GROMACS .gro file of C-alpha atoms in nm:
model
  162
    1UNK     CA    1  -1.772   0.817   0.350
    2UNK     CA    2  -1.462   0.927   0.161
    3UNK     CA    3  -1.111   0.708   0.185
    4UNK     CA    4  -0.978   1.057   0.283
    5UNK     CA    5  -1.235   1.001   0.609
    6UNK     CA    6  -1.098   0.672   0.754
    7UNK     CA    7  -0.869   0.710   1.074
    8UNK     CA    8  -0.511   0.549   1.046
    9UNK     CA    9  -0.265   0.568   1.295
   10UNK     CA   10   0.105   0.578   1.166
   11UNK     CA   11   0.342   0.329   1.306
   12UNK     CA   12   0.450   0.514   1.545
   13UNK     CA   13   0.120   0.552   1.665
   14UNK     CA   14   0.006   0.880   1.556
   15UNK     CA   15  -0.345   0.978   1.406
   16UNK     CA   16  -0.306   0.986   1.088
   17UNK     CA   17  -0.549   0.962   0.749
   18UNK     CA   18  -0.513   0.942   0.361
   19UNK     CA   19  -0.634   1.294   0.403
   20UNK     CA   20  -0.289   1.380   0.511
   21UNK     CA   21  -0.188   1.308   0.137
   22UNK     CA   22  -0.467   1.479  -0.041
   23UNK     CA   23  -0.466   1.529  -0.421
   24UNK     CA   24  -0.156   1.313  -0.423
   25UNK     CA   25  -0.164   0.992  -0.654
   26UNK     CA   26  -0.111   0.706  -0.407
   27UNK     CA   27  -0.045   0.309  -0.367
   28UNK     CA   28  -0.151   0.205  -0.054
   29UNK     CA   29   0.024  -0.187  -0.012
   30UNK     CA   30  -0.043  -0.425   0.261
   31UNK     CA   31   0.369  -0.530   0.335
   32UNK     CA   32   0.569  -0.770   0.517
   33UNK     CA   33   0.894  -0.812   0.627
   34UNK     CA   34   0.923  -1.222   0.630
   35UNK     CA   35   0.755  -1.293   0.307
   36UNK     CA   36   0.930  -1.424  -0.062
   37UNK     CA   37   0.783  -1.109  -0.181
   38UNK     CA   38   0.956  -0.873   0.081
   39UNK     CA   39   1.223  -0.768  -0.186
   40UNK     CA   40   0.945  -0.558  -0.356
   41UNK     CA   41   1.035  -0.306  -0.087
   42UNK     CA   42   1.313  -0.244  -0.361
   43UNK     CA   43   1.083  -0.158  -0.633
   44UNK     CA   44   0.814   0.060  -0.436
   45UNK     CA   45   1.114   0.248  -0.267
   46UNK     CA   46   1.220   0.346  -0.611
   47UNK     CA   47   0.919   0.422  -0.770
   48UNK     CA   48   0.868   0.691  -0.409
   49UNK     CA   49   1.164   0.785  -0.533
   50UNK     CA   50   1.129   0.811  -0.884
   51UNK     CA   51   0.751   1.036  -0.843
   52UNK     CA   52   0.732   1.151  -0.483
   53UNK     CA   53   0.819   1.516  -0.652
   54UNK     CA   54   0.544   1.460  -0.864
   55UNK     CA   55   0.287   1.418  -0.646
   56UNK     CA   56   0.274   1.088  -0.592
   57UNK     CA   57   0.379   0.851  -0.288
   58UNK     CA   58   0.359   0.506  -0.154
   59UNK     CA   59   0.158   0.397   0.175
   60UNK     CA   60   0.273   0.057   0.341
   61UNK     CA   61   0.028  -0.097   0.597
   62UNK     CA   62   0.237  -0.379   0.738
   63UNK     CA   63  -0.010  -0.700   0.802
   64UNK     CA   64   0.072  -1.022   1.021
   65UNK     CA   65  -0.237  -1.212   0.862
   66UNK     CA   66  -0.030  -1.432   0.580
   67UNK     CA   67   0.190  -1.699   0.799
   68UNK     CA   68   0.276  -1.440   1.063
   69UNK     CA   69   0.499  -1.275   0.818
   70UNK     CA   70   0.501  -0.925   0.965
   71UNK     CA   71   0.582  -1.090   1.349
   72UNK     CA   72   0.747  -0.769   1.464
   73UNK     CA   73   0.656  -0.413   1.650
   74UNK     CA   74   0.636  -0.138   1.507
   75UNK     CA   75   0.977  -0.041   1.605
   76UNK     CA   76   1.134  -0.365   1.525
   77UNK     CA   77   0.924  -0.318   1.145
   78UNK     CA   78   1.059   0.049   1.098
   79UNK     CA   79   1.414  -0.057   1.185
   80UNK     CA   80   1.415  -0.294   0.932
   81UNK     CA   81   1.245  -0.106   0.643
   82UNK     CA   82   1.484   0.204   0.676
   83UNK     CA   83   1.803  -0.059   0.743
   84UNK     CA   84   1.705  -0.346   0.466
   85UNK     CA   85   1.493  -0.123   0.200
   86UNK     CA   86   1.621   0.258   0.283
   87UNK     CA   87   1.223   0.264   0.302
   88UNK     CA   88   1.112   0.662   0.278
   89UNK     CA   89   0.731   0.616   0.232
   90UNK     CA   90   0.491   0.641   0.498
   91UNK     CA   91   0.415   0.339   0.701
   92UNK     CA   92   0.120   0.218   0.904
   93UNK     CA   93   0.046   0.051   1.271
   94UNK     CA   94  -0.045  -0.326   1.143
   95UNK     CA   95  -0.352  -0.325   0.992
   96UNK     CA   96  -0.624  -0.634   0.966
   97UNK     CA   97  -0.684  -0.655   0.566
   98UNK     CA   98  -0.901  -0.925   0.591
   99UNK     CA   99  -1.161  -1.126   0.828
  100UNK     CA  100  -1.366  -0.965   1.097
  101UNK     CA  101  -1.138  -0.743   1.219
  102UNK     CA  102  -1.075  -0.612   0.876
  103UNK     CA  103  -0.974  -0.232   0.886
  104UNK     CA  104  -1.244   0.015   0.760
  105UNK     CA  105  -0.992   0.144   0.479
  106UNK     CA  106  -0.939  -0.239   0.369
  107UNK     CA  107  -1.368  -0.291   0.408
  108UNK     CA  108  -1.350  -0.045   0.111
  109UNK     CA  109  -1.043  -0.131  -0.065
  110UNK     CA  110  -1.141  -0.498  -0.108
  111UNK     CA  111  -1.444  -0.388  -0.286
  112UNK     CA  112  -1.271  -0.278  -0.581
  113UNK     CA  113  -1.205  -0.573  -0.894
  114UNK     CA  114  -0.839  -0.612  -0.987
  115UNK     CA  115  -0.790  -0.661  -1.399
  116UNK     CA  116  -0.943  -0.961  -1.462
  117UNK     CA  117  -1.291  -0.874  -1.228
  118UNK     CA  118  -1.252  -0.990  -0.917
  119UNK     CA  119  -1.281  -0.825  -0.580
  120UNK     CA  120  -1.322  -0.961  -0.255
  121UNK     CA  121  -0.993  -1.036  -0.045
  122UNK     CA  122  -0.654  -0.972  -0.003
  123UNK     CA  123  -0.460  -1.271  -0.152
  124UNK     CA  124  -0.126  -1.285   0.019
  125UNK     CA  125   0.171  -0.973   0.104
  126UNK     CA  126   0.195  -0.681  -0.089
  127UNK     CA  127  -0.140  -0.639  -0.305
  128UNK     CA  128  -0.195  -0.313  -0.445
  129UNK     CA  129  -0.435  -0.008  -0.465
  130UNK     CA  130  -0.391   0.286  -0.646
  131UNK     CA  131  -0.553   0.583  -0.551
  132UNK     CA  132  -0.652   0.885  -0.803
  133UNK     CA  133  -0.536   1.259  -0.651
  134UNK     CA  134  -0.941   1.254  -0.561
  135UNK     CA  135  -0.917   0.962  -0.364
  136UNK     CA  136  -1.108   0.734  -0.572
  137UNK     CA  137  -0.927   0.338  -0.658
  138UNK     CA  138  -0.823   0.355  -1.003
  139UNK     CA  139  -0.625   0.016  -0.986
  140UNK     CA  140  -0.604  -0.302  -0.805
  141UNK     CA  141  -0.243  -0.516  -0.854
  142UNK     CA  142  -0.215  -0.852  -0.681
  143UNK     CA  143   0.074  -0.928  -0.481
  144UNK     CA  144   0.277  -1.069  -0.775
  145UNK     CA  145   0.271  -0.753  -0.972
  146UNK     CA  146   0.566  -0.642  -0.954
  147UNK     CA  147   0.586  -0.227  -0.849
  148UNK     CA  148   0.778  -0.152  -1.142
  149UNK     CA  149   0.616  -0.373  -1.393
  150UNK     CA  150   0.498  -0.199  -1.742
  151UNK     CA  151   0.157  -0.175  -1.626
  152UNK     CA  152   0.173  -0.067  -1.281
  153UNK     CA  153   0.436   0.191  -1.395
  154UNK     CA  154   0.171   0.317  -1.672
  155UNK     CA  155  -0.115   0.360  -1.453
  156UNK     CA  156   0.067   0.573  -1.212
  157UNK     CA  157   0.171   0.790  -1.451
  158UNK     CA  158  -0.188   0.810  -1.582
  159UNK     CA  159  -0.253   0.944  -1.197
  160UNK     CA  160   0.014   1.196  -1.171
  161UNK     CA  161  -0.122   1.545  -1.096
  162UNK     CA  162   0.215   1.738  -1.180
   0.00000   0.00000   0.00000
């Protein structure tokens, strides 16, 4: 089964799938809006910002799994990204990123080794996956990458199709 293949549902509750964004370069990031790391909203709206005309864009799937840090419903979570972060991306119903419940696209995501070899897991708020325009994870960023740091910055632009 492709990535493309997994249903989502946006946060408003529509079907959705990373289909929808097909032979775009993506990071897909699990978010929250009560966590130290929250202000990285800043950096991932800029970098949507800064490639979304290249063919690029950033998926958030907003998870309540690390201290109830994402408490909120999904309108409560999209009032706050568009008032805090002037967030543009595309956002996701809350999604399970780890544990039984797990979401399917996370089952397959978690597979994939970050830098230094590992897999397994989601560590804490805002870890991140970069997808090729084929769909494939080219790059796994824990939580404490920053979204504009040198090498996050580098390896999207490694992915960019225009």
């Amino acid at each position: 089964m492709s990535l493309y293949d997994i249903p989502l549902r946006t946060l408003s509750g529509e079907p959705a799938s990373l289909a929808d964004h097909r032979d775009k370069a993506l990071l897909l990031v699990n978010v929250a809006s009560k966590c130290g790391l929250t202000p990285q909203y800043e950096g991932l709206e800029r970098l949507q910002q800064r490639y979304a005309d290249r063919g690029f864009s950033v998926l958030g799937f907003p998870s309540n799994q690390f201290a109830g840090q994402e408490p909120g419903s999904a309108e409560e979570i999209a009032a706050f990204c568009s008032a805090t972060y002037g967030v543009s991306f595309p956002l996701f119903e809350k999604t399970d990123v780890n544990g039984e419940a797990r979401h399917p696209l996370y089952t397959e995501l978690t597979r994939v080794p970050d830098e230094a070899g590992e897999a397994g897991d989601i560590q804490w708020n805002f870890e991140k996956f970069l997808l090729s325009p084929r769909g494939e994870v080219v790059g796994r960023f824990r939580p404490r990458v920053e979204p504009e740091a040198d090498e996050l910055v580098r390896a999207i632009e490694a992915q960019l199709p225009a």
